[in-house]
XYZ file of C-alpha atoms in Angstrom:
633
model
C 0.000 0.000 0.000
C 2.817 2.391 0.870
C 4.564 1.585 -2.356
C 1.232 2.175 -4.166
C 0.928 5.616 -2.547
C 4.487 6.429 -3.446
C 3.853 5.347 -7.007
C 0.736 7.429 -7.256
C 2.518 10.368 -5.614
C 5.547 10.137 -7.852
C 3.353 9.738 -10.907
C 1.300 12.729 -9.823
C 4.409 14.793 -9.216
C 5.805 13.810 -12.605
C 2.552 14.646 -14.352
C 2.216 17.984 -12.575
C 5.857 18.753 -13.307
C 5.484 17.890 -16.987
C 2.260 19.899 -17.259
C 3.832 22.957 -15.664
C 6.962 22.654 -17.769
C 4.870 22.450 -20.922
C 2.773 25.405 -19.760
C 5.889 27.448 -19.021
C 7.397 26.502 -22.394
C 4.220 27.441 -24.261
C 3.919 30.684 -22.306
C 7.578 31.479 -22.950
C 7.226 30.777 -26.668
C 4.002 32.766 -26.881
C 5.599 35.624 -24.974
C 8.597 35.571 -27.277
C 6.447 35.672 -30.396
C 4.178 38.368 -28.988
C 7.041 40.551 -27.770
C 8.961 40.031 -31.004
C 6.017 40.927 -33.229
C 4.814 43.848 -31.117
C 8.358 45.193 -30.666
C 9.049 44.790 -34.376
C 5.828 46.591 -35.334
C 6.375 49.423 -32.857
C 10.071 49.779 -33.688
C 9.515 49.909 -37.442
C 6.696 52.420 -37.026
C 8.907 54.597 -34.803
C 11.805 54.247 -37.244
C 9.661 55.367 -40.141
C 8.159 58.292 -38.214
C 11.487 59.397 -36.740
C 13.271 59.178 -40.088
C 10.534 61.151 -41.829
C 10.508 63.754 -39.050
C 14.286 64.179 -39.071
C 14.326 64.675 -42.820
C 11.460 67.189 -42.549
C 13.300 69.056 -39.784
C 16.625 69.094 -41.601
C 15.120 69.977 -44.989
C 14.404 73.509 -43.811
C 17.793 74.741 -45.015
C 17.281 73.340 -48.523
C 13.738 74.718 -48.696
C 14.988 78.112 -47.498
C 17.612 78.137 -50.260
C 14.889 77.393 -52.821
C 12.611 80.113 -51.388
C 15.462 82.664 -51.349
C 16.392 82.101 -54.968
C 12.752 82.152 -56.038
C 12.443 85.540 -54.349
C 15.694 86.698 -55.987
C 14.452 85.588 -59.415
C 11.142 87.418 -58.976
C 12.839 90.687 -58.012
C 15.366 90.440 -60.837
C 12.652 89.769 -63.428
C 10.624 92.687 -62.089
C 13.646 94.962 -62.625
C 14.563 93.406 -65.958
C 11.060 93.864 -67.379
C 10.895 97.463 -66.127
C 12.044 100.544 -68.029
C 15.153 100.902 -65.851
C 18.073 101.655 -68.162
C 21.800 101.212 -67.623
C 24.014 103.411 -69.746
C 27.496 102.421 -70.852
C 28.917 105.255 -68.755
C 27.079 104.016 -65.672
C 28.403 100.490 -66.280
C 32.031 101.621 -66.535
C 31.665 103.743 -63.402
C 31.061 100.463 -61.549
C 33.385 98.146 -63.521
C 36.870 98.373 -64.968
C 39.019 96.241 -67.259
C 42.288 94.993 -65.752
C 45.614 94.609 -67.527
C 44.774 91.011 -68.488
C 41.505 91.982 -70.170
C 39.138 90.737 -67.436
C 36.312 93.058 -66.326
C 35.895 93.383 -62.549
C 33.628 95.284 -60.135
C 35.530 98.053 -58.340
C 37.028 97.202 -54.935
C 34.997 99.889 -53.169
C 31.822 97.833 -53.583
C 33.415 95.103 -51.478
C 34.897 97.437 -48.845
C 31.650 99.416 -48.499
C 30.064 102.315 -50.335
C 26.921 104.478 -50.036
C 24.603 104.560 -53.041
C 22.963 107.730 -54.365
C 19.865 106.760 -52.365
C 21.942 106.590 -49.168
C 21.921 102.783 -48.933
C 25.143 101.187 -47.711
C 26.495 98.381 -49.878
C 29.344 96.035 -48.953
C 30.747 92.569 -49.619
C 30.102 92.761 -53.398
C 32.461 91.657 -56.162
C 32.037 90.862 -59.838
C 33.999 89.288 -62.656
C 33.747 88.785 -66.433
C 36.414 86.568 -68.044
C 38.721 88.039 -70.663
C 37.234 85.662 -73.225
C 33.863 87.444 -72.958
C 32.968 90.789 -74.483
C 30.839 93.287 -72.549
C 29.819 95.238 -75.655
C 26.273 93.867 -75.489
C 24.108 96.511 -73.692
C 21.739 93.812 -72.441
C 24.626 91.903 -70.853
C 25.876 95.073 -69.161
C 22.337 95.822 -67.965
C 21.911 92.316 -66.499
C 25.246 92.653 -64.658
C 24.209 95.953 -63.065
C 20.650 94.823 -62.245
C 22.026 91.624 -60.673
C 24.373 93.736 -58.584
C 21.436 95.822 -57.332
C 19.337 92.813 -56.344
C 22.254 90.882 -54.803
C 23.472 93.874 -52.790
C 19.983 94.286 -51.346
C 19.025 90.648 -50.714
C 22.457 89.173 -49.981
C 22.728 90.718 -46.482
C 19.162 89.564 -45.707
C 20.016 85.992 -46.738
C 23.285 86.041 -44.790
C 21.673 84.831 -41.539
C 21.679 81.291 -43.014
C 23.762 81.626 -46.204
C 27.050 83.474 -46.076
C 27.073 84.199 -49.800
C 24.751 84.772 -52.768
C 25.963 84.440 -56.376
C 24.593 85.418 -59.752
C 26.335 83.687 -62.680
C 25.730 84.338 -66.371
C 25.793 82.120 -69.459
C 28.290 84.672 -70.899
C 31.019 83.745 -68.376
C 30.314 86.434 -65.804
C 29.451 86.437 -62.108
C 28.226 88.855 -59.419
C 28.717 87.857 -55.758
C 27.706 88.995 -52.301
C 30.374 87.406 -50.086
C 31.741 89.601 -47.272
C 34.402 87.017 -46.404
C 36.251 87.105 -49.722
C 36.369 89.433 -52.805
C 36.247 86.492 -55.169
C 35.562 88.609 -58.244
C 38.838 90.468 -57.688
C 40.836 87.245 -57.211
C 39.553 85.042 -60.070
C 42.023 84.148 -62.815
C 41.383 86.466 -65.791
C 40.948 83.598 -68.272
C 38.745 81.437 -66.009
C 36.014 79.856 -68.236
C 33.292 79.556 -65.574
C 30.509 78.801 -68.048
C 32.401 75.772 -69.326
C 32.916 74.192 -65.886
C 30.845 72.353 -63.289
C 27.650 73.864 -62.009
C 27.316 76.824 -64.371
C 27.732 74.594 -67.418
C 24.945 72.388 -66.017
C 22.538 75.358 -66.219
C 23.083 76.019 -69.918
C 20.200 75.099 -72.184
C 22.185 72.551 -74.185
C 23.032 70.685 -70.957
C 19.749 71.325 -69.151
C 16.869 71.480 -71.659
C 14.317 70.858 -68.877
C 15.620 74.043 -67.137
C 15.767 72.286 -63.778
C 17.534 73.757 -60.715
C 21.032 72.336 -60.155
C 22.402 70.895 -56.893
C 26.140 70.260 -56.927
C 27.875 67.389 -55.222
C 29.248 67.827 -51.707
C 32.617 69.611 -51.456
C 34.763 71.156 -48.706
C 34.805 74.965 -48.768
C 38.260 75.801 -47.447
C 37.405 79.501 -47.072
C 34.356 78.807 -44.882
C 35.837 75.580 -43.431
C 32.539 73.881 -44.081
C 31.182 70.952 -46.081
C 28.999 72.612 -48.691
C 26.759 72.092 -51.696
C 25.719 74.768 -54.161
C 22.145 75.344 -55.354
C 21.749 77.180 -58.659
C 18.584 78.123 -60.591
C 18.634 78.921 -64.330
C 16.370 81.922 -64.955
C 14.912 82.334 -68.445
C 12.694 85.026 -69.923
C 10.889 84.700 -73.226
C 13.022 81.686 -74.138
C 16.310 83.385 -73.284
C 18.716 82.354 -70.515
C 19.378 85.484 -68.401
C 21.107 84.589 -65.118
C 21.656 81.853 -62.519
C 21.065 82.988 -58.899
C 22.710 80.575 -56.449
C 23.568 79.862 -52.806
C 26.348 77.905 -51.130
C 24.539 75.748 -48.542
C 26.675 74.879 -45.446
C 26.082 71.287 -44.325
C 28.745 70.321 -41.757
C 26.468 70.677 -38.729
C 23.487 69.097 -40.518
C 25.526 66.042 -41.553
C 27.013 65.636 -38.086
C 23.547 65.752 -36.498
C 22.012 63.305 -38.901
C 24.860 60.781 -39.011
C 26.024 60.726 -35.392
C 22.840 61.372 -33.400
C 21.391 57.862 -33.142
C 20.693 55.404 -30.272
C 23.178 52.608 -29.523
C 23.101 49.719 -31.921
C 21.862 51.559 -35.015
C 23.505 54.167 -37.207
C 22.775 56.512 -40.102
C 24.359 57.355 -43.410
C 23.543 59.547 -46.417
C 23.848 58.290 -50.005
C 22.924 59.826 -53.350
C 20.285 58.351 -55.631
C 23.099 57.273 -57.983
C 24.906 55.354 -55.215
C 27.644 57.854 -54.290
C 28.247 57.913 -50.524
C 27.829 61.389 -48.963
C 28.351 60.713 -45.242
C 28.901 57.708 -42.951
C 29.840 57.481 -39.232
C 32.937 55.349 -39.938
C 36.159 57.402 -40.280
C 37.282 57.702 -43.884
C 40.691 56.543 -45.148
C 43.201 59.385 -45.346
C 43.089 59.454 -49.159
C 39.289 59.993 -49.049
C 39.210 62.399 -46.112
C 38.539 65.563 -48.119
C 36.492 64.001 -50.902
C 32.958 65.355 -50.743
C 31.275 62.152 -51.783
C 32.716 58.724 -52.549
C 31.738 57.276 -55.894
C 29.863 54.018 -55.772
C 32.676 51.950 -57.284
C 35.067 53.234 -54.575
C 32.840 52.324 -51.601
C 34.516 49.597 -49.524
C 31.774 49.034 -46.920
C 29.661 46.014 -48.025
C 26.740 47.004 -45.764
C 26.406 50.318 -47.611
C 26.533 48.553 -50.979
C 23.916 45.967 -49.939
C 21.712 48.735 -48.520
C 21.917 50.708 -51.780
C 20.954 47.614 -53.787
C 17.850 47.086 -51.614
C 16.898 50.769 -51.812
C 17.282 50.725 -55.606
C 15.019 47.677 -55.788
C 12.389 49.409 -53.664
C 12.658 52.800 -55.430
C 13.795 52.158 -59.031
C 12.703 55.641 -60.172
C 12.947 57.994 -57.152
C 12.769 61.083 -59.355
C 9.203 60.180 -60.376
C 7.813 59.874 -56.825
C 6.487 62.560 -54.525
C 8.791 63.329 -51.521
C 6.249 62.077 -48.973
C 6.177 58.709 -50.783
C 9.930 58.196 -50.399
C 9.815 57.232 -46.711
C 9.762 53.545 -45.947
C 11.288 50.809 -43.796
C 12.865 48.061 -45.917
C 13.818 44.538 -44.847
C 17.468 43.877 -45.674
C 18.045 40.146 -45.040
C 21.506 40.296 -46.618
C 22.849 42.018 -43.488
C 20.043 41.109 -41.041
C 18.962 44.748 -40.742
C 16.048 47.053 -41.384
C 16.646 50.165 -43.479
C 14.588 53.248 -42.661
C 14.871 55.314 -45.845
C 13.777 58.865 -46.614
C 14.583 61.141 -49.540
C 15.707 64.732 -49.086
C 13.816 67.321 -51.141
C 16.311 69.208 -53.269
C 19.569 67.235 -53.543
C 19.152 63.650 -54.701
C 20.007 62.151 -51.289
C 18.760 59.142 -49.362
C 18.872 59.416 -45.573
C 19.221 55.832 -44.266
C 18.997 54.474 -40.717
C 20.450 50.965 -40.370
C 18.678 49.136 -37.540
C 19.961 45.596 -36.714
C 17.152 43.046 -36.447
C 19.115 41.440 -33.617
C 18.109 44.356 -31.356
C 14.463 43.338 -31.670
C 15.281 39.685 -31.058
C 17.293 40.616 -27.958
C 14.291 42.381 -26.462
C 12.102 39.354 -27.155
C 14.743 37.011 -25.685
C 14.970 39.047 -22.500
C 11.207 39.062 -21.986
C 10.921 35.335 -22.692
C 13.791 34.574 -20.303
C 12.048 36.470 -17.502
C 8.853 34.476 -18.091
C 10.776 31.199 -18.156
C 12.674 31.915 -14.918
C 9.510 32.996 -13.143
C 7.751 29.875 -14.418
C 10.528 27.586 -13.216
C 10.456 29.177 -9.791
C 6.700 28.699 -9.687
C 7.199 25.071 -10.733
C 9.622 24.482 -7.899
C 7.248 25.985 -5.347
C 4.313 23.912 -6.588
C 6.327 20.662 -6.552
C 7.442 21.275 -2.972
C 3.880 21.966 -1.849
C 2.460 18.982 -3.716
C 5.181 16.681 -2.331
C 4.294 17.604 1.260
C 0.580 17.123 0.632
C 1.004 13.818 -1.190
C 2.971 12.376 1.715
C -0.017 12.897 3.996
C -2.980 12.131 1.810
C -3.129 10.896 -1.767
C -6.099 10.001 -3.903
C -9.130 11.865 -5.048
C -8.305 15.160 -3.293
C -5.060 15.282 -5.228
C -6.878 14.503 -8.449
C -9.405 17.229 -7.650
C -6.607 19.683 -7.028
C -4.981 18.719 -10.293
C -8.241 19.322 -12.115
C -8.635 22.664 -10.340
C -5.067 23.621 -11.240
C -5.767 22.723 -14.854
C -8.900 24.892 -14.812
C -6.871 27.746 -13.340
C -4.198 27.273 -15.978
C -6.912 27.455 -18.641
C -8.113 30.732 -17.203
C -11.438 29.392 -15.852
C -11.145 31.372 -12.624
C -14.917 31.525 -12.076
C -15.196 27.716 -12.179
C -12.621 27.383 -9.401
C -13.739 30.371 -7.315
C -17.392 29.232 -7.349
C -16.338 25.565 -6.965
C -18.001 24.378 -10.119
C -14.797 22.340 -10.242
C -14.743 20.052 -7.196
C -12.070 21.173 -4.694
C -11.540 19.399 -1.322
C -12.020 22.471 0.857
C -13.961 20.329 3.351
C -10.916 18.378 4.484
C -9.768 19.330 8.033
C -6.079 19.284 7.142
C -3.454 21.017 5.044
C -5.042 19.763 1.824
C -8.360 21.322 2.797
C -6.630 24.580 3.763
C -4.669 24.573 0.529
C -7.864 23.881 -1.417
C -9.597 26.820 0.306
C -6.709 29.143 -0.470
C -6.704 27.846 -4.011
C -10.338 28.840 -4.365
C -9.606 32.240 -2.800
C -6.676 32.748 -5.151
C -8.891 32.025 -8.150
C -11.431 34.541 -6.852
C -8.729 37.140 -6.261
C -7.377 36.674 -9.756
C -10.869 36.943 -11.196
C -11.587 40.059 -9.135
C -8.200 41.519 -10.002
C -8.915 41.011 -13.688
C -12.243 42.778 -13.325
C -10.679 45.571 -11.248
C -7.916 45.941 -13.794
C -10.418 46.251 -16.622
C -12.337 48.858 -14.636
C -9.146 50.794 -13.800
C -8.079 50.719 -17.442
C -11.455 52.086 -18.495
C -11.275 54.815 -15.847
C -7.702 55.741 -16.755
C -8.572 55.801 -20.454
C -11.493 58.101 -19.748
C -9.308 60.353 -17.569
C -6.585 60.455 -20.197
C -9.100 61.371 -22.876
C -10.474 64.167 -20.691
C -6.937 65.393 -19.958
C -6.099 65.427 -23.657
C -9.260 67.388 -24.389
C -8.317 69.922 -21.703
C -4.804 70.164 -23.114
C -6.105 70.900 -26.580
C -8.397 73.588 -25.169
C -5.406 75.235 -23.506
C -3.553 75.515 -26.818
C -0.799 78.016 -27.181
C -1.531 79.109 -30.762
C -3.615 82.034 -31.963
C -6.370 80.571 -34.140
C -6.659 83.600 -36.459
C -3.042 84.399 -37.298
C -1.527 80.943 -36.818
C 1.283 82.256 -34.600
C 1.756 81.842 -30.862
C -0.666 83.606 -28.510
C -0.339 85.725 -25.391
C -0.315 82.682 -23.092
C 2.646 81.286 -25.036
C 4.364 84.701 -24.899
C 4.069 84.937 -21.097
C 5.414 81.407 -20.679
C 8.366 81.891 -23.057
C 9.248 85.313 -21.602
C 9.424 83.837 -18.080
C 11.670 81.018 -19.318
C 14.000 83.404 -21.149
C 14.374 85.672 -18.114
C 15.118 82.649 -15.891
C 17.683 81.366 -18.412
C 19.455 84.750 -18.446
C 19.533 84.831 -14.646
C 20.979 81.308 -14.451
C 23.355 81.192 -17.415
C 23.883 84.768 -18.598
C 23.359 86.013 -22.143
C 20.650 88.342 -23.323
C 17.622 88.591 -25.566
C 15.588 91.332 -27.209
C 11.867 92.019 -27.521
C 10.187 93.613 -30.536
C 6.694 95.077 -29.952
C 4.682 95.761 -33.114
C 1.379 97.612 -33.565
C -0.715 98.063 -36.731
C -1.059 101.751 -37.538
C -4.588 103.235 -37.656
C -6.122 99.775 -37.322
C -9.318 101.005 -35.646
C -9.953 103.332 -38.580
C -9.323 100.410 -40.948
C -11.934 98.293 -39.145
C -14.415 101.180 -38.982
C -14.036 101.843 -42.704
C -13.702 98.367 -44.235
C -15.203 96.122 -41.551
C -13.871 93.566 -39.135
C -13.741 90.791 -41.762
C -11.187 92.797 -43.745
C -9.427 93.610 -40.480
C -9.118 89.903 -39.726
C -7.559 89.357 -43.145
C -4.998 92.056 -42.370
C -4.178 90.320 -39.086
C -3.775 87.017 -40.932
C -1.500 88.584 -43.556
C 0.710 90.235 -40.951
C 0.845 86.991 -38.945
C 2.014 85.201 -42.122
C 4.578 87.950 -42.724
C 5.962 87.558 -39.195
C 6.280 83.788 -39.688
C 8.119 84.337 -42.972
C 10.462 87.046 -41.665
C 11.246 85.593 -38.229
C 14.447 83.581 -37.875
C 14.317 79.965 -36.746
C 15.723 80.821 -33.332
C 13.127 83.574 -32.750
C 9.389 83.315 -32.137
C 6.447 85.563 -33.114
C 3.289 86.101 -31.014
C -0.042 87.824 -31.281
C 0.194 89.911 -28.123
C -3.409 91.112 -28.249
C -5.772 92.838 -30.691
C -3.635 94.419 -33.401
C -0.436 94.176 -31.347
C 2.284 91.591 -32.008
C 5.562 90.672 -30.333
C 8.783 88.872 -31.302
C 11.235 87.321 -28.824
C 14.742 87.322 -30.332
C 16.733 84.796 -28.322
C 20.509 85.014 -27.883
C 20.398 88.171 -29.973
C 22.224 91.455 -29.575
C 20.224 94.646 -29.740
C 21.510 95.572 -33.205
C 20.464 92.223 -34.643
C 16.967 92.582 -33.196
C 16.699 96.055 -34.740
C 17.652 94.558 -38.123
C 14.923 91.929 -37.722
C 12.354 94.601 -36.833
C 13.387 96.834 -39.752
C 12.834 93.972 -42.191
C 9.398 93.336 -40.699
C 8.320 97.010 -40.939
C 9.520 97.104 -44.555
C 7.930 93.774 -45.438
C 4.486 94.765 -44.043
C 4.643 98.014 -45.972
C 5.586 96.071 -49.128
C 2.409 93.972 -48.789
C 0.653 97.030 -50.294
C -2.647 96.450 -48.486
C -4.715 99.546 -49.252
C -5.655 101.668 -46.206
C -7.711 104.737 -47.259
C -7.684 106.216 -43.730
C -3.892 106.075 -43.327
C -1.647 108.952 -44.422
C 0.658 106.279 -45.872
C -2.071 104.895 -48.118
C -1.319 101.287 -47.205
C -1.351 99.204 -44.020
C 1.843 99.834 -42.029
C 3.175 98.953 -38.630
C 5.184 100.699 -35.961
C 7.715 98.826 -33.847
C 9.765 99.244 -30.706
C 12.827 97.190 -29.742
C 14.234 96.709 -26.256
C 16.996 94.511 -24.889
C 16.803 92.823 -21.503
C 18.342 95.061 -18.860
C 21.191 92.991 -17.369
C 21.196 95.172 -14.227
C 17.603 94.367 -13.309
C 16.353 91.600 -15.576
C 12.606 91.050 -15.493
C 9.907 90.329 -18.011
C 7.933 93.393 -16.957
C 10.901 95.715 -17.495
C 11.693 94.550 -21.029
C 7.990 94.705 -22.030
C 7.699 98.204 -20.601
C 10.858 99.339 -22.406
C 9.707 97.916 -25.742
C 6.264 99.530 -25.295
C 7.896 102.913 -24.672
C 9.909 102.561 -27.879
C 6.728 101.591 -29.720
C 4.922 104.693 -28.449
C 7.893 106.813 -29.586
C 7.626 105.301 -33.076
C 3.902 106.064 -33.201
C 4.462 109.598 -31.911
C 7.106 110.147 -34.601
C 4.637 109.489 -37.382
C 4.202 105.697 -37.395
C 5.396 103.335 -40.145
C 8.788 103.263 -38.435
C 10.965 101.604 -35.824
C 12.406 102.940 -32.592
C 15.169 100.858 -30.980
């Protein structure tokens, strides 16, 4: 009989052990698959979103270059189509022919000179090769008109682009570049229109008249990795000029290539397979090469990645930019490739994410489940061994059936004893059975409580999100930040100055005679004026600054880390830009909608938000008292 009990007990222990091991194995496998799939889905979604967002964020510089040159082209064409004339005498007052036959803009336009209108011009140089005649009046006129536009817009563009060029199909160039008088230094026989970028703008080389992005190169003067953007400008079927920018990219490339979590990395490659940037150090012989041609790339991962990208996007030039963002499986190297295309230059931005990182997360989660399951198995075996020694038979079978029900998730069946459990026994088995029933009830109740808590938390989160949206920081009419945002940002800036030093400036802006405008034309027209000025502030404000609707017809701009003179320059451009909108205002002495502005810098002796607002307001009132349509700083 004793041997029979031991046999039954051992058999029961073995069966329970096997059942629990199988359950733990199944749970571990299920956990692994679930974690792997959910982690993979979430990771790939995050990769795609992050890659797209980074490209959108970093594309601002390229888009700004395109906007600048579009604006330049419009202003040049407006001048070119006008009746403005340039006499031969006027041309030779600005230019001279050197001893080698090259025509160059006089040095004084680089050093600084006042125009007849009192405008100060500096940083300008110009050059026409000695193989090109300047006898054509139209060519001379285009040179002078390009000088006028470049000397006016070049300083405005300089906040993000240190130079602005205007090249000509006739082998001439006009430059705004305060760092170097290039037009005075160029070799007299330099054939610019036969080389590189300028040649690519000529009609025989570019019949589609598409803008030209150069390859990456190192600008030794600026000590910066750079590409050049050039736009051929035609009028009535004739090639007139090519406005262009040098776009500095060292900081952008460093951010995009090096800023990545451990385990993954980024690189940039052209649509034709030339490597632009990669986190691995280059060999010494390739150190100063802007981009490595495809046949010279030694990294097999880059080559495999390019092959997969080419398979996925065989004709990238035909797709819209928003379509060129995707995560690609790259089984050759056991990686995922998050790929996005830059607007402008034909670049792919690629994040290489090892698939092993996802598997590691799944392995870790499965290992935790397995260890916990084994510990649970050990505890159960010990308990069952003690019970079996005392009493074996039907109670043990009932407990096994109850355990199976619990393992199947039938908590109600155990808690309500629809599965027979020996709770009536006056011993440890009975006590264990009672606790078993209680445990099933607790688990059932916990599940219900958890579902209720999740519902409550979801409802609370939804309500909180609704409240957050209602407390938005944007002005709904103008699309710029509102007074609440201004107060918050001003407090932060003042605190930052107190803690770390530095300074900032505040520009207060008020629409002149706005009440009369509303009284005459109605509030609907007044709202459109507010919208237009809000758009103007967004266009004219630098990336590091922020514009606000302060209240009514009053606006404000916080110029961070900005000296007083720079803030005044920002405000002057805004006053001029609003005036140039040419919005008719019959009740204004200026005939159009204008603004007045006041600029104040944070007082380092007694920094406070109230003091800088008060100072800017006083300057604004001075501007209005002095006749409006002006700036006081």
